[in-house]
Coordinates of C-alpha atoms in Angstrom, one line a residue:
X22 CA 121.6 116.8 71.1
X23 CA 122.3 113.9 68.8
X24 CA 119.6 112.0 67.0
X25 CA 120.8 108.8 68.5
X26 CA 120.7 110.2 72.1
X27 CA 117.1 111.5 71.5
X28 CA 116.0 108.1 70.2
X29 CA 117.6 106.3 73.1
X30 CA 116.0 108.6 75.7
X31 CA 112.7 108.2 73.9
X32 CA 112.9 104.5 74.3
X33 CA 113.9 104.9 77.9
X34 CA 110.9 107.2 78.6
X35 CA 108.5 104.7 77.0
X36 CA 110.0 102.0 79.2
X37 CA 109.6 104.1 82.3
X38 CA 106.0 104.8 81.5
X39 CA 105.2 101.1 81.0
X40 CA 107.1 100.2 84.2
X41 CA 105.3 102.9 86.1
X42 CA 101.9 101.5 85.1
X43 CA 102.9 98.0 85.9
X44 CA 104.3 99.1 89.3
X45 CA 101.0 100.8 90.4
X46 CA 99.0 97.9 88.9
X47 CA 100.8 95.5 91.2
X48 CA 100.8 97.9 94.2
X49 CA 97.0 98.3 94.0
X50 CA 96.2 94.7 93.1
X51 CA 94.7 94.0 96.6
X52 CA 94.1 97.5 98.0
X53 CA 92.2 100.5 96.9
X54 CA 94.2 103.2 98.7
X55 CA 97.7 103.7 100.1
X56 CA 97.9 106.3 102.9
X57 CA 94.7 107.8 101.6
X58 CA 95.8 108.0 97.9
X59 CA 94.2 106.0 95.1
X60 CA 96.1 104.6 92.1
X61 CA 94.9 107.3 89.8
X62 CA 95.9 110.0 92.3
X63 CA 99.4 108.6 92.7
X64 CA 99.8 108.3 88.9
X65 CA 99.1 112.0 88.6
X66 CA 101.7 112.8 91.3
X67 CA 104.2 110.5 89.5
X68 CA 103.5 112.5 86.3
X69 CA 104.6 115.7 88.0
X70 CA 107.7 113.9 89.3
X71 CA 108.7 113.2 85.7
X72 CA 108.2 116.8 84.8
X73 CA 110.3 118.1 87.7
X74 CA 112.9 115.5 86.9
X75 CA 113.5 117.1 83.5
X76 CA 113.6 120.6 85.0
X77 CA 116.3 119.3 87.4
X78 CA 118.5 117.3 85.0
X79 CA 117.7 119.1 81.7
X80 CA 117.5 122.7 82.7
X81 CA 119.5 123.2 86.0
X82 CA 122.0 120.4 86.2
X83 CA 124.0 121.2 83.0
X84 CA 124.7 124.7 84.4
X85 CA 125.2 123.7 88.1
X86 CA 127.9 121.2 87.3
X87 CA 129.9 123.9 85.6
X88 CA 129.7 126.5 88.3
X89 CA 132.1 124.8 90.9
X90 CA 134.6 124.3 88.1
X91 CA 134.5 128.0 87.1
X92 CA 134.8 129.0 90.7
X93 CA 137.8 126.8 91.4
X94 CA 139.6 127.9 88.2
X95 CA 138.8 131.5 88.6
X96 CA 136.9 131.7 85.3
X97 CA 133.8 133.8 86.4
X98 CA 135.3 137.1 85.3
X99 CA 133.5 137.3 81.9
X100 CA 130.2 136.5 83.5
X101 CA 130.6 139.0 86.3
X102 CA 131.3 142.0 84.0
X103 CA 128.4 141.4 81.6
X104 CA 125.5 143.9 81.7
X105 CA 123.0 141.2 82.6
X106 CA 122.6 139.2 85.9
X107 CA 125.6 137.0 86.4
X108 CA 123.5 134.6 88.5
X109 CA 121.0 134.2 85.6
X110 CA 123.7 133.6 83.0
X111 CA 125.5 131.0 85.2
X112 CA 122.2 129.3 86.0
X113 CA 120.5 129.1 82.5
X114 CA 123.3 129.2 79.9
X115 CA 123.0 125.5 78.8
X116 CA 120.0 123.3 78.2
X117 CA 120.2 119.5 77.8
X118 CA 117.2 118.2 75.8
X119 CA 118.3 114.6 75.8
X120 CA 115.6 113.7 78.2
X121 CA 113.0 116.3 77.1
X122 CA 110.6 113.5 76.4
X123 CA 110.3 113.2 80.2
X124 CA 107.9 116.2 80.0
X125 CA 105.8 114.4 77.5
X126 CA 105.9 111.3 79.7
X127 CA 104.9 113.3 82.7
X128 CA 101.9 115.0 81.0
X129 CA 100.8 111.6 79.5
X130 CA 101.0 110.0 83.0
X131 CA 98.9 112.9 84.5
X132 CA 96.3 112.6 81.8
X133 CA 96.2 108.9 82.2
X134 CA 95.7 109.3 86.0
X135 CA 92.9 111.8 85.4
X136 CA 91.1 109.6 83.0
X137 CA 91.6 106.5 85.2
X138 CA 90.1 108.3 88.2
X139 CA 87.5 110.1 86.2
X140 CA 88.8 113.3 87.6
X141 CA 87.7 116.6 85.9
X142 CA 89.4 119.7 87.4
X143 CA 88.1 123.1 86.3
X144 CA 90.0 125.9 84.7
X145 CA 90.7 127.6 88.1
X146 CA 92.1 124.4 89.6
X147 CA 94.2 123.7 86.5
X148 CA 95.7 127.3 86.6
X149 CA 96.4 127.0 90.3
X150 CA 98.1 123.7 89.7
X151 CA 100.3 125.4 87.1
X152 CA 101.0 128.2 89.5
X153 CA 102.2 125.7 92.2
X154 CA 104.4 124.1 89.5
X155 CA 106.1 127.4 88.9
X156 CA 106.5 128.1 92.6
X157 CA 108.0 124.6 93.0
X158 CA 110.5 125.2 90.2
X159 CA 111.6 128.4 91.8
X160 CA 112.1 126.6 95.1
X161 CA 114.1 123.8 93.5
X162 CA 116.3 126.3 91.6
X163 CA 116.9 128.5 94.7
X164 CA 118.0 125.6 96.9
X165 CA 120.1 124.0 94.2
X166 CA 121.9 127.2 93.5
X167 CA 122.5 127.9 97.2
X168 CA 124.0 124.4 97.6
X169 CA 126.4 125.0 94.6
X170 CA 127.6 128.3 96.1
X171 CA 129.2 126.4 98.9
X172 CA 132.0 125.9 96.4
X173 CA 133.1 129.4 97.0
X174 CA 134.3 128.4 100.5
X175 CA 135.5 124.9 99.9
X176 CA 137.9 124.1 97.0
X177 CA 137.7 120.9 95.0
X178 CA 134.5 119.5 96.4
X179 CA 133.8 116.7 94.0
X180 CA 130.3 116.0 92.8
X181 CA 128.8 118.9 94.6
X182 CA 126.3 119.3 91.8
X183 CA 124.8 115.9 92.7
X184 CA 124.1 116.9 96.3
X185 CA 120.7 118.6 95.9
X186 CA 119.4 116.2 93.2
X187 CA 120.0 113.3 95.6
X188 CA 117.0 114.6 97.6
X189 CA 114.6 114.5 94.6
X190 CA 113.1 111.1 95.6
X191 CA 111.6 112.9 98.7
X192 CA 109.1 114.6 96.4
X193 CA 108.3 111.3 94.6
X194 CA 105.9 110.5 97.4
X195 CA 103.0 112.7 98.6
X196 CA 103.2 114.6 101.8
X197 CA 100.9 112.3 103.8
X198 CA 103.4 109.4 103.3
X199 CA 105.7 111.1 105.9
X200 CA 104.8 111.5 109.6
X201 CA 106.1 113.0 112.8
X202 CA 109.2 115.2 112.8
X203 CA 110.3 114.2 109.3
X204 CA 107.0 115.4 107.8
X205 CA 107.3 118.7 109.8
X206 CA 110.9 119.2 108.4
X207 CA 109.9 118.4 104.8
X208 CA 106.9 120.6 104.9
X209 CA 107.9 123.7 107.0
X210 CA 111.7 123.9 107.2
X211 CA 112.4 122.7 103.6
X212 CA 109.0 122.1 101.9
X213 CA 110.3 119.6 99.5
X214 CA 107.3 117.3 99.8
X215 CA 105.0 120.1 98.5
X216 CA 106.7 120.1 95.1
X217 CA 104.5 117.3 93.6
X218 CA 101.8 117.1 96.3
X219 CA 100.3 120.6 95.8
X220 CA 99.8 120.6 92.0
X221 CA 98.4 117.1 92.3
X222 CA 96.0 118.2 95.0
X223 CA 94.8 121.1 92.9
X224 CA 93.9 118.8 90.1
X225 CA 92.1 116.6 92.6
X226 CA 90.2 119.7 93.7
X227 CA 91.3 119.4 97.3
X228 CA 91.9 123.2 97.5
X229 CA 95.2 123.4 99.5
X230 CA 95.1 127.2 99.8
X231 CA 97.3 127.6 102.9
X232 CA 100.0 125.3 101.7
X233 CA 100.0 127.0 98.3
X234 CA 100.4 130.4 99.7
X235 CA 103.1 129.1 102.0
X236 CA 105.1 127.5 99.1
X237 CA 104.8 130.7 97.0
X238 CA 106.0 132.9 99.8
X239 CA 108.8 130.4 100.8
X240 CA 110.0 130.1 97.1
X241 CA 110.2 133.9 96.7
X242 CA 112.1 134.3 99.9
X243 CA 114.4 131.4 98.9
X244 CA 115.0 133.1 95.5
X245 CA 115.9 136.4 97.2
X246 CA 118.2 134.6 99.6
X247 CA 119.9 132.8 96.7
X248 CA 120.7 136.2 95.2
X249 CA 122.0 137.6 98.5
X250 CA 124.0 134.5 99.2
X251 CA 125.6 134.6 95.8
X252 CA 126.7 138.2 96.3
X253 CA 128.2 137.3 99.7
X254 CA 129.9 134.2 98.2
X255 CA 131.5 136.3 95.5
X256 CA 133.6 138.0 98.1
X257 CA 135.4 134.7 98.4
X258 CA 136.1 134.6 94.6
X259 CA 139.6 134.9 93.2
X260 CA 140.1 135.5 89.5
X261 CA 142.6 133.4 87.6
X262 CA 144.3 136.6 86.6
X263 CA 144.6 138.0 90.1

């Protein structure tokens, strides 16, 4: 990471923070709630969105964009023969810290929302919020990795690494913003709306026990499935030397 890139991203993050505050100020100029959520509560959720955005672009994306290239060129041999998990190495080899300030921005937005709403979660609620963040990260990783493994079947799929990130805006809004069949799909089939909603609800002391247990179990199953799917996909792999 270059100093200039860090400074540019720092300025961008400060700009995003200011724009976020202005946006919610305008949105709530004449109303006190939107779909049952106050300005302070939505700011907390927005803070989590910033944190997950860094996880997606700073931690996962640098590695996911390389995997289809390695698959198409038959360059996975070295990773497959190493004594540690090939999936782990392929998923977490690189780290892009250019937008690491997004984590600071996210935490600052969460703290601002808590103070604005005079919300004081306890230690238990805070720890459970952190637990749901971890579960959400596992969910995001598993589905992102599964989507990338499609490259084993289809050669030269351009921009495959952008497919899953294109859905990130779905967790920018709380679960209650969706209704009908769409809410059911985004909560049960692919619980993408729970990513930011659950940690926010724990800080708001709403005690979403059932949803939390569901997300944890779903994330662990998705992680297991990603490992199984990767092993199946490897049967399609052809080395450059073969």
